[in-house]
Amino acid sequence: MNITFYKYQGTGNDFVMIDNRQYNLPKNDTKTVARLCDRRFGIGADGLIFLENDESADFKMVYYNADGNQSTMCGNGGRCIVAFANYLNVIEDECRFTAIDGLHHATITNGIVKLQMQDVTKVEQHTGHLFLDTGSPHHVQIETDLDTLQIKDKGAQIRYGEPYGAVGSNVNFVSKINDNSFRVRTYERGVEDETLSCGTGVTAVAIAMNFQGETDEELIKLQSEGGPLEVSFTREQDSYTNVFLKGPAIQVFKGVIDWKH
Ligand SMILES: N[C@H](CCC[C@H](N)C(=O)O)C(=O)O
C-alpha cells in the first residue's frame, strides 16, 4: 500500500513520521519498520513514529527504534511529532499528547518545540556513573576527552554489560563546558550506534549533573553533535519536576513509499 511519509530531524536525531490516522498500519511489523529506517535499503532514520488518534488528548505518539521494535519515550521524536501535528493542522501552537510514558504537554513557536518530560524522582549515583530514567533509561558518565572517545565501542560495552544486560540502557558521555552547559555524545539503545543527539539523553545529563553537584543551575544548555538543546527543571530534594526539553524540530522532506516493499 502506498503511504505518504515525512522525515523530521531534531538536532540531527532523525525520524520517519507517518500520520497513521488514515492508514491504520499494523503496530508489530518490525521487519518493515527496520527496513524503512535502514540507511541504505530504506529511507534511513534513527526511528519511526506513528501519529494516531487519542480519545483523551490531541494525538498519540507510537515510537519505534531503528531496529524496528517499539521502545520507550523519545524526547527528540516527541519534539518532532509536535511540529508534525502543527504542520498537519492537528494542533495550533500548544498540545497534549500521550506516549508510552504517559501524557506530555508541549508548545511550538517558530519551529522551536518546548516539550514537558515526565518527572524524575530517582537518580542512582554509582562509582563513575549515574543512572536515571527520563522516559528512557540512561547511563551517564563524565569523560575528559569526548573527541577521541570510541563512542560506538565503549557505548556498546556498557549497554550490553552488567547491570543492563539484554534490556540495555542508552549511554551518555559528558564533558563540562561551563557552569550551565555541557557537551554530550550518546550511544543509543535500539539504534546500536551513536546518534547526533538524544532528547531523553540530554535531559538525563542535565538532571544528573545537577544531582551530582557539577552545576546548581536549573536551566542548562546541552551541546549535542547535532546542535544545541536546552533542559530546565525544578529540583525539590532529590526529585525533579517541571522538566522541559527545548529545541528545533525541522521537516526534511515528504515522500511516498509502498509500505510492504
Ligand atoms: N533509543 C531510545 C529511545 C529513543 C531515545 C532518543 N531518540 C530520544 O530522543 O530520547 C531507547 O530505546 O531507550
PDB file of C-alpha atoms and ligand atoms in Angstrom, residues 13 63 65 71-76 136-137 170 188-189 198-200, ligand 1:
ATOM      1  CA  ASN A  13      18.172  12.814  15.577  1.00  0.00           C
ATOM      2  CA  TYR A  63       7.714   5.244  18.743  1.00  0.00           C
ATOM      3  CA  ASN A  65      13.738   2.438  17.261  1.00  0.00           C
ATOM      4  CA  SER A  71      10.589   1.396  22.523  1.00  0.00           C
ATOM      5  CA  THR A  72      10.366   3.766  25.478  1.00  0.00           C
ATOM      6  CA  MET A  73       9.972   7.539  25.217  1.00  0.00           C
ATOM      7  CA  CYS A  74      11.850   9.527  22.592  1.00  0.00           C
ATOM      8  CA  GLY A  75      12.384  13.169  23.542  1.00  0.00           C
ATOM      9  CA  ASN A  76      13.572  14.439  20.167  1.00  0.00           C
ATOM     10  CA  SER A 136      14.011   6.027  28.552  1.00  0.00           C
ATOM     11  CA  PRO A 137      16.835   4.510  30.650  1.00  0.00           C
ATOM     12  CA  ASN A 170      21.249   4.374  26.471  1.00  0.00           C
ATOM     13  CA  GLU A 188      21.515   4.929  21.653  1.00  0.00           C
ATOM     14  CA  ARG A 189      19.902   1.602  22.521  1.00  0.00           C
ATOM     15  CA  CYS A 198      19.212  12.115  22.167  1.00  0.00           C
ATOM     16  CA  GLY A 199      16.433  14.110  23.825  1.00  0.00           C
ATOM     17  CA  THR A 200      15.794  11.884  26.830  1.00  0.00           C
TER      18      THR A 200
HETATM   19  N1  LIG B   1      16.698   4.725  21.803  1.00  0.00           N
HETATM   20  C1  LIG B   1      15.925   5.082  22.996  1.00  0.00           C
HETATM   21  C2  LIG B   1      14.578   5.729  22.622  1.00  0.00           C
HETATM   22  C3  LIG B   1      14.776   6.995  21.834  1.00  0.00           C
HETATM   23  C4  LIG B   1      15.553   7.973  22.613  1.00  0.00           C
HETATM   24  C5  LIG B   1      16.071   9.171  21.832  1.00  0.00           C
HETATM   25  N2  LIG B   1      15.949   9.157  20.410  1.00  0.00           N
HETATM   26  C6  LIG B   1      15.471  10.447  22.393  1.00  0.00           C
HETATM   27  O1  LIG B   1      15.450  11.476  21.692  1.00  0.00           O
HETATM   28  O2  LIG B   1      15.053  10.422  23.573  1.00  0.00           O
HETATM   29  C7  LIG B   1      15.638   3.822  23.777  1.00  0.00           C
HETATM   30  O3  LIG B   1      15.338   2.803  23.182  1.00  0.00           O
HETATM   31  O4  LIG B   1      15.698   3.918  25.010  1.00  0.00           O
END
